[in-house]
Coordinates of C-alpha atoms and ligand atoms in Angstrom, one line a residue:
X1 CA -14.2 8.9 13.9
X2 CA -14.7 12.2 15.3
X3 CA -17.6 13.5 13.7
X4 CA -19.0 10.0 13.2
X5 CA -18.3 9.6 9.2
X6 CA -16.0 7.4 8.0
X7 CA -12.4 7.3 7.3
X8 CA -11.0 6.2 3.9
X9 CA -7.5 6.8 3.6
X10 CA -5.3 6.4 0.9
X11 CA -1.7 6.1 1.0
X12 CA 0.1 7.4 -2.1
X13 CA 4.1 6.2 -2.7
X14 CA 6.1 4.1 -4.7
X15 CA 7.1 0.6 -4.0
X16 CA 9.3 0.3 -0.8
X17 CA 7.8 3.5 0.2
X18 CA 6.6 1.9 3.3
X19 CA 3.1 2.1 2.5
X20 CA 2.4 -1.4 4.3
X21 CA 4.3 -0.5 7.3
X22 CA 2.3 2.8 7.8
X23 CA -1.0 1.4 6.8
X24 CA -0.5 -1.9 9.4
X25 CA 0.2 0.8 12.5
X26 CA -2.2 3.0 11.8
X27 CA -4.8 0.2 11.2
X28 CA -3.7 -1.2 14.8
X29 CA -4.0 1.9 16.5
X30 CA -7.0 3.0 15.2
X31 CA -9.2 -0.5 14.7
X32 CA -9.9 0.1 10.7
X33 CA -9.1 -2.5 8.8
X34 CA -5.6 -2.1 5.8
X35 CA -6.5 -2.8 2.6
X36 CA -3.6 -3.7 0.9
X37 CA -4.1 -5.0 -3.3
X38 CA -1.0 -6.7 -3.2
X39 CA -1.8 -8.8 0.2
X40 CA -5.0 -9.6 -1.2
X41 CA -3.4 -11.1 -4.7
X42 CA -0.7 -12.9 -2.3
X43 CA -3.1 -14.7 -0.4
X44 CA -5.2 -15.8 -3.9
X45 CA -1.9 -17.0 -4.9
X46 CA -0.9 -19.0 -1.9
X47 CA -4.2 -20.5 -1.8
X48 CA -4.4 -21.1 -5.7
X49 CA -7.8 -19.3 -6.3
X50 CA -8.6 -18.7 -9.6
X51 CA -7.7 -15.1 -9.1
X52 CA -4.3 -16.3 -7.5
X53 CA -3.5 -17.7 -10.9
X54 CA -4.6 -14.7 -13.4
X55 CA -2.9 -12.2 -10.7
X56 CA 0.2 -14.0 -10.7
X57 CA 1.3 -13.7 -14.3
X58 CA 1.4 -9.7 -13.7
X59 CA 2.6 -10.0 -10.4
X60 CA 5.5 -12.0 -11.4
X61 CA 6.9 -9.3 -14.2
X62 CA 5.5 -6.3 -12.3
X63 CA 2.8 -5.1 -14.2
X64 CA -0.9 -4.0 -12.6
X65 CA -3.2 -6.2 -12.8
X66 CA -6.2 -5.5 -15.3
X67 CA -7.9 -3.0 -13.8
X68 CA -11.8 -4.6 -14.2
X69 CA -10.4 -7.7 -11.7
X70 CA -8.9 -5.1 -9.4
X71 CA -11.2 -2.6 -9.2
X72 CA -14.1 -5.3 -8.8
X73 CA -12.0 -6.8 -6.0
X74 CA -11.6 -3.6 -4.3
X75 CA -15.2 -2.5 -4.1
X76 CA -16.2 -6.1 -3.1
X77 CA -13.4 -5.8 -0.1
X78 CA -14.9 -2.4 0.9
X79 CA -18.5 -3.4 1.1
X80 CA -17.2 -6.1 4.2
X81 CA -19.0 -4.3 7.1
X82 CA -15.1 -4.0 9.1
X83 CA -15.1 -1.1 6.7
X84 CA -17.9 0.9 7.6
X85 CA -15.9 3.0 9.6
X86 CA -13.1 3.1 6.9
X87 CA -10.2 1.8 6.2
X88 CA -6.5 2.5 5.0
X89 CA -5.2 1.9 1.3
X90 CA -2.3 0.6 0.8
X91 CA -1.4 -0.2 -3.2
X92 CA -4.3 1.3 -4.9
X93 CA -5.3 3.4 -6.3
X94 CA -2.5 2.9 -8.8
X95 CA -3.7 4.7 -11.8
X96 CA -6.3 7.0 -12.9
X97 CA -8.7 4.7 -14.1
X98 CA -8.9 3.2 -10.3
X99 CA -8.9 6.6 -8.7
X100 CA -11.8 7.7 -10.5
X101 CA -13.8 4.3 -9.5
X102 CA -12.3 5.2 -6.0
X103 CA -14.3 8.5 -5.9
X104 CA -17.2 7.2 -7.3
X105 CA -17.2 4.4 -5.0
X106 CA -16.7 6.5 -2.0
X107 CA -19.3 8.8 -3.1
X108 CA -21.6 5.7 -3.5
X109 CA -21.2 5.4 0.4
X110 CA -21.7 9.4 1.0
X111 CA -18.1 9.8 2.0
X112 CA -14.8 11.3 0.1
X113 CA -10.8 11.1 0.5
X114 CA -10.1 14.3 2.7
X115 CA -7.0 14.1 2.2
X116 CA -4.0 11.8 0.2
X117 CA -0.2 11.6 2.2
X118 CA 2.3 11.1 -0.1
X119 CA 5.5 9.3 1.3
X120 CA 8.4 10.7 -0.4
X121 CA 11.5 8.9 -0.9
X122 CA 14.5 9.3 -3.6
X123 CA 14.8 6.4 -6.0
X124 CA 18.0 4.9 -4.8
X125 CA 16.3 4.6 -1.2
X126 CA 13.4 2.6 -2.5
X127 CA 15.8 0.1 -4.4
X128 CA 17.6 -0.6 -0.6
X129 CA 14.1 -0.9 0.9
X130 CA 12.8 -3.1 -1.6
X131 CA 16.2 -5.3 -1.7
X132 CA 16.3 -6.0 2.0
X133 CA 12.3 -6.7 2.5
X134 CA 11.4 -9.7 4.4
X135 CA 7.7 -10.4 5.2
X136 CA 6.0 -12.9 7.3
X137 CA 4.8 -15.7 5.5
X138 CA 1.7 -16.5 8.2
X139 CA 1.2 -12.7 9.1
X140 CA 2.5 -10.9 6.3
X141 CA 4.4 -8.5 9.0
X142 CA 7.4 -6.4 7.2
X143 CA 10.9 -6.6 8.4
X144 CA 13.6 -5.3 6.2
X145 CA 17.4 -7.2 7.2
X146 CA 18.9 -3.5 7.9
X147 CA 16.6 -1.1 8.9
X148 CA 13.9 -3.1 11.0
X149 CA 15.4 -6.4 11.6
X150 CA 13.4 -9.5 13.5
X151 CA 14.9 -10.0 16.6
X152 CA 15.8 -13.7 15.8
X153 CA 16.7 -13.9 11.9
X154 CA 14.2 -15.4 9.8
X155 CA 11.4 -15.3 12.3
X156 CA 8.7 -13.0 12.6
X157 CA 8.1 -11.4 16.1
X158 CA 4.9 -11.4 16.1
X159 CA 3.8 -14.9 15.5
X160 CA 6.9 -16.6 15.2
X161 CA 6.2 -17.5 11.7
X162 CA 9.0 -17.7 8.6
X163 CA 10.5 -15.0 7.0
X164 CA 10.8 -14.8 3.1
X165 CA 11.7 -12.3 0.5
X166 CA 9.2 -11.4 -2.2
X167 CA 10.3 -12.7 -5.8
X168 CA 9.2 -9.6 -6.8
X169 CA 12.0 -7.8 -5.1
X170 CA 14.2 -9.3 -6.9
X171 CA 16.1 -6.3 -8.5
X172 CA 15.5 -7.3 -12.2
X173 CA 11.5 -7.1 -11.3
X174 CA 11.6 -4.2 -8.7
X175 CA 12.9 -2.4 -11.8
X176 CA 10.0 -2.4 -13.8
X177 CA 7.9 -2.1 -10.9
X178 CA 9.5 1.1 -10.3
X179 CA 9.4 2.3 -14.6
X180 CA 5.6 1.3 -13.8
X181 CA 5.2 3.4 -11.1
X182 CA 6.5 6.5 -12.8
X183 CA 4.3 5.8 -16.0
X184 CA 0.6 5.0 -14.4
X185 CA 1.2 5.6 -11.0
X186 CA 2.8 9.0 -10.2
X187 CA 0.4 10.7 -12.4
X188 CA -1.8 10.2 -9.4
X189 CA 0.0 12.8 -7.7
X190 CA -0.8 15.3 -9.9
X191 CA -4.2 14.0 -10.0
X192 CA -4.7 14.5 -5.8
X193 CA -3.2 18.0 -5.9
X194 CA -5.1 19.7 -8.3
X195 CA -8.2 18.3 -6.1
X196 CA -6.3 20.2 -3.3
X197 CA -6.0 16.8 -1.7
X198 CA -2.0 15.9 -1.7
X199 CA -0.1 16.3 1.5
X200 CA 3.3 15.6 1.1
X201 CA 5.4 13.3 3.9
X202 CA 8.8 13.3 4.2
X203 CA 9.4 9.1 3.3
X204 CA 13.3 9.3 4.4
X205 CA 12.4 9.3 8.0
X206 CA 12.9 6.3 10.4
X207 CA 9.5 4.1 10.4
X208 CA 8.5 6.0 13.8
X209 CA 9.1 9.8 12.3
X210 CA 6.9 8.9 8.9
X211 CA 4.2 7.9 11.2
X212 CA 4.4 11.1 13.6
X213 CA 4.4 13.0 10.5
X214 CA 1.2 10.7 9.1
X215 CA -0.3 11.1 12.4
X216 CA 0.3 15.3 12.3
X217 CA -1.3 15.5 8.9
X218 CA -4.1 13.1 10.0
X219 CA -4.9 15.3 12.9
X220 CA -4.8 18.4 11.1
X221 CA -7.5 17.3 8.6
X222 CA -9.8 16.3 11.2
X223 CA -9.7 13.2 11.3
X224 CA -9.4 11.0 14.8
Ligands
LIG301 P1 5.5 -0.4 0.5 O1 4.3 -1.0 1.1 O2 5.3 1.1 0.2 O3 6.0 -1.1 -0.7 P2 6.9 -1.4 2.9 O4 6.1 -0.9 4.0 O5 6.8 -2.8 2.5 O6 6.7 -0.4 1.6 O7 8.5 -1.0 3.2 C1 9.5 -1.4 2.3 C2 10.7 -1.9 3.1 O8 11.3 -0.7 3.7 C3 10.4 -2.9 4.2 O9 11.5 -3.7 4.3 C4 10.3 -2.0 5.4 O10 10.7 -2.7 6.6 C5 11.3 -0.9 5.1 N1 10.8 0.4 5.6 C6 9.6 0.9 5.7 N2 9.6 2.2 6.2 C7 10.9 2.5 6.4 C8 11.5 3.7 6.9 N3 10.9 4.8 7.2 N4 12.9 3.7 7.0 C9 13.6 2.5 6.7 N5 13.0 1.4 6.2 C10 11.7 1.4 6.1
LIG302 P1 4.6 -2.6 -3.5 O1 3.9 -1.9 -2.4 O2 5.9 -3.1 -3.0 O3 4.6 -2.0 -4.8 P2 2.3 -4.4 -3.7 O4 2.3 -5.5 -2.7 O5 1.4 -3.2 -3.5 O6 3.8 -4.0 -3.8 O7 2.0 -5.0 -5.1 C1 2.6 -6.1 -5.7 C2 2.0 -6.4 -7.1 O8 0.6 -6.7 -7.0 C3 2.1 -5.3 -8.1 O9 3.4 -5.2 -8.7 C4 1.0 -5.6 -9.0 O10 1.3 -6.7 -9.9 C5 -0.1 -6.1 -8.1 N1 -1.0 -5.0 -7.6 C6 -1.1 -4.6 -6.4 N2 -1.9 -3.6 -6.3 C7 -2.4 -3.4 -7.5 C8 -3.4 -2.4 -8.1 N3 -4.0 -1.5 -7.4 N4 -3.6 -2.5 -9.5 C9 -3.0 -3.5 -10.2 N5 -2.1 -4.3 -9.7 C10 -1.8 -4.3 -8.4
LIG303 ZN1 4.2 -13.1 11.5

């Protein structure tokens, strides 16, 4: 970066917010790794680790994950030396408990959040977003069927690979994930502002005008 410290960044929204979009273009343009919680538990569970397994039985309802496997996981992912320039959070913090080991974590490494965007968007866009989500089943690339289709239906355009929806999005699950976002998550944006940290982002925009707007705020805090 810039001045030569490092660049933690977290991105604050609900589910369908387009936190994973944002995170995996900013993470290409800029060569820090995404950190994304939920890819990390999908990947245990495709492979059937041990963590797979205990993630999975939250996952499937839409409840967080206990917080001592996630937080453990998260500091063991950031100690990986791809993220000693930074990196970009996508999907955690997602309640106080984890922003506070966030802080102390960063603070471990001499660094801090200089900022937290918030992507915006009204509740009845996040239940379209979340109902037309298709991900890449090799890549984990995002495609949603209306508003950032594959070119060829069911195939990824990146590497080809299949297309599947997440059995969390089903509409009876993306529910509670949303009642759980209101109850332990969106206290977080209360928690960023009074630090002076929250910079709202207008989350209605197409994919390219949320990243302008990331890129804006990025810029005006200094960073790259
Ligand atoms: P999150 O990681 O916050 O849950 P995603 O990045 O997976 O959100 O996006 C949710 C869905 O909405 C995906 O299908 C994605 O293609 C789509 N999407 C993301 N950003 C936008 C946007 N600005 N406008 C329209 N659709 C979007
Ligand atoms: P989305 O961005 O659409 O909300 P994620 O992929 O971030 O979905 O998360 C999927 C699921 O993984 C969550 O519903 C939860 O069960 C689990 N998960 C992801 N991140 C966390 C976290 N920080 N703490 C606890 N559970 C998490
Ligand atoms: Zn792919």
């Amino acid at each position: 970066m810039d001045d030569g410290s490092p660049l933690f960044l977290v991105l604050l929204g609900a589910p369908g917010a387009g936190k994973g979009t944002q995170a995996r273009m900013l993470s290409e343009k800029w060569g820090i790794p995404q950190v994304s919680t939920g890819d990390i538990f999908r990947g245990n569970l495709e492979s059937e680790t041990e963590l797979g397994l205990l993630a999975k039985q939250y996952m499937e309802k839409g409840e967080l994950v206990p917080d001592e496997v996630t937080i453990g996981m998260v500091q063991e992912r950031l100690s990986h030396s791809d993220c000693a320039r930074g990196a970009i959070l996508d999907g955690f913090p997602r309640n106080i408990p984890q922003a506070r080991a966030l802080d102390d974590i960063l603070k471990e490494k001499g660094t801090s959040l200089r900022f937290v965007p918030y992507i915006k968007v009204s509740d009845e866009v996040l239940l379209a977003r979340l109902s037309g989500r298709w991900i890449c089943r090799q890549c984990g690339a995002v495609y949603h069927m209306l508003y950032n289709p594959p070119k060829v239906p069911g195939k990824c355009d990146i590497c080809g690979g299949e297309l599947y929806q997440r059995p969390d999005d089903r509409p009876e699950v993306a529910k509670n994930r949303l009642k759980v976002y209101f109850e332990q998550t969106a206290p977080l944006i209360e928690y960023y502002r009074q630090r002076g940290l929250l910079v709202e982002i207008d989350g209605e925009q197409e994919i390219e005008g949320v990243q302008v707007a990331l890129e804006a705020a990025i810029k005006s805090h200094d960073c790259p």
